[in-house]
């Protein structure tokens, strides 16, 4: 099992640009989560899906952030336009039922 | 407001001694708790969990204690090893409420000195 796969590992962009982060969950998992890690807030839940349907997006900071899950094996988190304060590590995680979360290696985003 | 708090950003312990990492929560609906370990440039990995029907769970060198009245949990690592040096996150979820959300703390960086 390859685990949760995230791409890219690192993203450096300029303020105002669109950023798209990608995630492939573990095959068979029915829950997918997007988290953001910062020093001040730790691991912050942004949104989660169940069977490809967004269940709770209350953690999405503002309308500049959007997430989709078009099928069971792929999800994207998009930031448009990006701002320097969006710089953080973004993690995707998946789980089978209400079990423990399996995390990807994360995407280090730097917005200049 | 932070519903799950890890008030110690860092901790240093001598190899072979006990490491105690603490976590406090504010939401009385939380009924399932987990600890994750994170190495640099890697995603967090699951370490140990505990349900609110228990007050202790052990797995090898790792033990988690839950004090529901104090809304406090702790992770004990005995004996500590240099390979345990990592950032530890506690997480909580109100699984019984029908909501499936894991709320994480800010993490504690553990350094085990050889």
XYZ file of C-alpha atoms in Angstrom:
226
model
C 0.000 0.000 0.000
C 1.502 3.326 -1.088
C -0.189 5.327 1.627
C -1.664 8.794 1.151
C 0.111 10.553 -1.695
C 0.349 14.328 -1.874
C 1.795 16.534 -4.595
C 3.725 18.665 -4.919
C 6.026 18.247 -1.888
C 7.083 21.879 -2.127
C 5.382 24.827 -3.791
C 6.814 28.321 -4.007
C 4.597 30.943 -5.596
C 4.033 34.657 -5.675
C 1.230 36.475 -3.972
C -1.890 36.560 -6.111
C -1.177 33.336 -7.943
C -3.446 30.304 -7.898
C -2.170 27.267 -6.019
C -3.518 23.724 -6.342
C -2.572 20.979 -3.926
C -3.346 17.371 -4.761
C -4.086 14.259 -2.742
C -4.615 10.587 -3.473
C -6.080 8.799 -0.441
C -5.491 5.175 0.488
C -7.574 2.926 -1.724
C -10.808 1.901 -0.011
C -10.782 4.716 2.536
C -14.060 6.615 2.649
C -13.024 9.719 4.610
C -10.605 12.389 3.421
C -9.350 15.346 5.435
C -7.339 18.472 4.660
C -5.284 19.939 7.514
C -2.937 22.910 7.703
C 0.000 23.026 10.106
C 1.213 26.316 11.536
C 3.267 27.120 14.620
C 0.476 29.117 16.199
C -2.475 26.799 15.562
C -0.865 23.396 15.205
C -2.781 21.012 12.948
C -5.899 22.846 11.887
C -8.753 20.990 10.153
C -9.848 22.783 7.006
C -12.434 20.439 5.478
C -13.367 16.787 5.364
C -15.222 14.547 2.921
C -17.160 11.329 3.339
C -17.698 9.237 0.208
C -16.548 12.219 -1.902
C -19.136 14.568 -0.340
C -17.935 17.588 1.679
C -19.267 17.210 5.202
C -17.743 20.077 7.153
C -15.875 23.027 5.646
C -16.147 25.289 8.680
C -12.361 25.350 8.990
C -11.762 26.807 5.546
C -10.322 30.242 6.347
C -12.070 32.235 3.648
C -13.549 32.125 0.180
C -10.113 32.074 -1.379
C -9.914 28.420 -0.329
C -11.857 25.680 -2.072
C -11.656 21.887 -2.054
C -13.070 19.225 -4.322
C -13.196 15.462 -4.421
C -14.379 14.439 -7.901
C -13.879 10.724 -7.197
C -12.800 8.356 -4.450
C -9.134 8.473 -5.409
C -8.456 12.184 -5.845
C -8.927 15.483 -4.057
C -7.669 19.017 -4.582
C -7.283 22.038 -2.347
C -7.119 25.300 -4.255
C -6.123 28.754 -3.047
C -6.961 31.643 -5.347
C -5.532 34.217 -4.961
C -2.759 33.114 -2.618
C -1.384 35.399 0.108
C 1.816 35.249 2.185
C -0.189 34.309 5.298
C -1.242 31.099 3.537
C 2.336 29.829 3.843
C 2.190 26.599 5.853
C 2.403 22.835 5.502
C -0.805 21.346 4.137
C -1.592 17.729 4.969
C -4.109 15.368 3.479
C -5.292 12.380 5.518
C -7.679 9.516 4.912
C -9.418 6.922 7.044
C -11.620 3.881 6.762
C -14.809 4.559 8.622
C -14.271 6.382 11.869
C -10.854 4.926 12.396
C -7.521 6.555 12.846
C -6.191 8.971 10.263
C -3.376 8.161 7.858
C -1.495 11.260 6.763
C 0.401 12.074 3.611
C 3.854 13.646 3.712
C 2.437 17.136 3.245
C 2.942 20.041 0.862
C 5.192 22.868 2.063
C 3.652 26.035 0.599
C 5.565 29.295 0.493
C 3.795 32.385 -0.846
C 6.205 35.259 -1.479
C -10.303 29.260 20.615
C -8.160 26.182 20.993
C -10.273 23.230 22.130
C -7.229 20.984 22.494
C -4.221 22.523 24.212
C -0.662 21.358 24.575
C 0.842 24.000 26.801
C 4.434 22.808 26.634
C 5.943 23.615 23.221
C 9.052 21.595 24.005
C 10.476 19.021 26.392
C 13.961 17.588 26.856
C 14.536 14.250 28.579
C 17.584 12.090 29.182
C 17.703 8.743 27.411
C 16.277 5.965 29.566
C 14.141 8.305 31.670
C 10.387 8.839 31.463
C 8.885 11.400 29.071
C 5.499 12.833 30.035
C 3.588 14.856 27.487
C 0.409 16.606 28.529
C -2.766 17.636 26.765
C -5.875 19.485 27.978
C -9.227 19.794 26.276
C -12.253 21.987 26.832
C -15.078 20.224 24.998
C -16.880 17.706 27.220
C -18.297 16.050 24.068
C -14.882 14.650 23.160
C -14.918 10.891 23.728
C -12.013 9.548 21.701
C -8.410 10.679 21.929
C -5.285 9.913 19.938
C -1.587 10.707 19.986
C 0.388 11.188 16.792
C 4.137 11.463 16.318
C 5.689 13.603 13.604
C 9.251 13.578 12.290
C 10.569 16.485 10.182
C 9.452 16.457 6.539
C 7.039 13.591 7.206
C 3.329 13.365 7.930
C 2.093 12.563 11.442
C 1.852 8.858 12.245
C -0.538 7.238 14.703
C 0.906 6.249 18.043
C -1.821 5.298 20.515
C -5.468 6.025 21.276
C -7.912 5.890 24.167
C -11.672 5.887 24.435
C -13.462 7.831 27.149
C -14.717 4.587 28.680
C -11.144 3.840 29.755
C -8.673 5.752 31.859
C -5.506 4.022 30.662
C -4.200 2.320 27.538
C -0.779 0.755 27.076
C 1.192 -0.235 24.010
C 4.743 -1.255 24.709
C 6.729 1.718 25.974
C 3.772 4.061 25.438
C 0.918 4.602 27.894
C -1.873 7.123 27.627
C -3.798 8.234 30.712
C -7.157 9.965 30.592
C -8.638 12.023 33.441
C -12.130 12.950 32.271
C -13.018 15.060 35.284
C -9.962 17.234 34.711
C -10.299 17.063 30.913
C -6.670 16.043 30.769
C -4.690 13.327 29.079
C -1.029 12.472 29.167
C 1.349 10.304 27.184
C 4.107 8.468 29.057
C 7.102 7.059 27.235
C 9.236 4.682 29.291
C 12.122 4.323 28.728
C 12.709 7.225 26.382
C 14.988 6.607 23.394
C 16.749 9.040 21.033
C 14.496 7.791 18.209
C 11.514 9.154 20.139
C 12.688 12.699 19.411
C 9.823 14.169 17.387
C 6.809 16.444 17.649
C 3.860 14.837 19.423
C 0.281 15.908 18.743
C -2.751 14.971 20.759
C -6.132 14.902 19.052
C -9.720 14.570 20.220
C -13.007 13.740 18.581
C -16.662 13.729 19.621
C -17.311 10.415 17.863
C -20.429 9.678 19.861
C -22.089 12.891 18.760
C -22.301 11.895 15.110
C -19.626 14.385 14.159
C -16.420 12.928 12.832
C -13.763 15.560 13.378
C -10.361 15.163 14.931
C -9.217 18.386 16.597
C -5.472 18.548 17.103
C -3.356 20.469 19.570
C -0.355 22.621 18.695
C 2.167 19.879 19.432
C 5.055 19.313 21.858
C 8.578 18.880 20.544
C 10.330 16.106 22.490
C 14.085 15.849 22.473
C 15.629 12.746 24.009
C 19.262 13.319 24.896
C 21.708 10.442 24.522
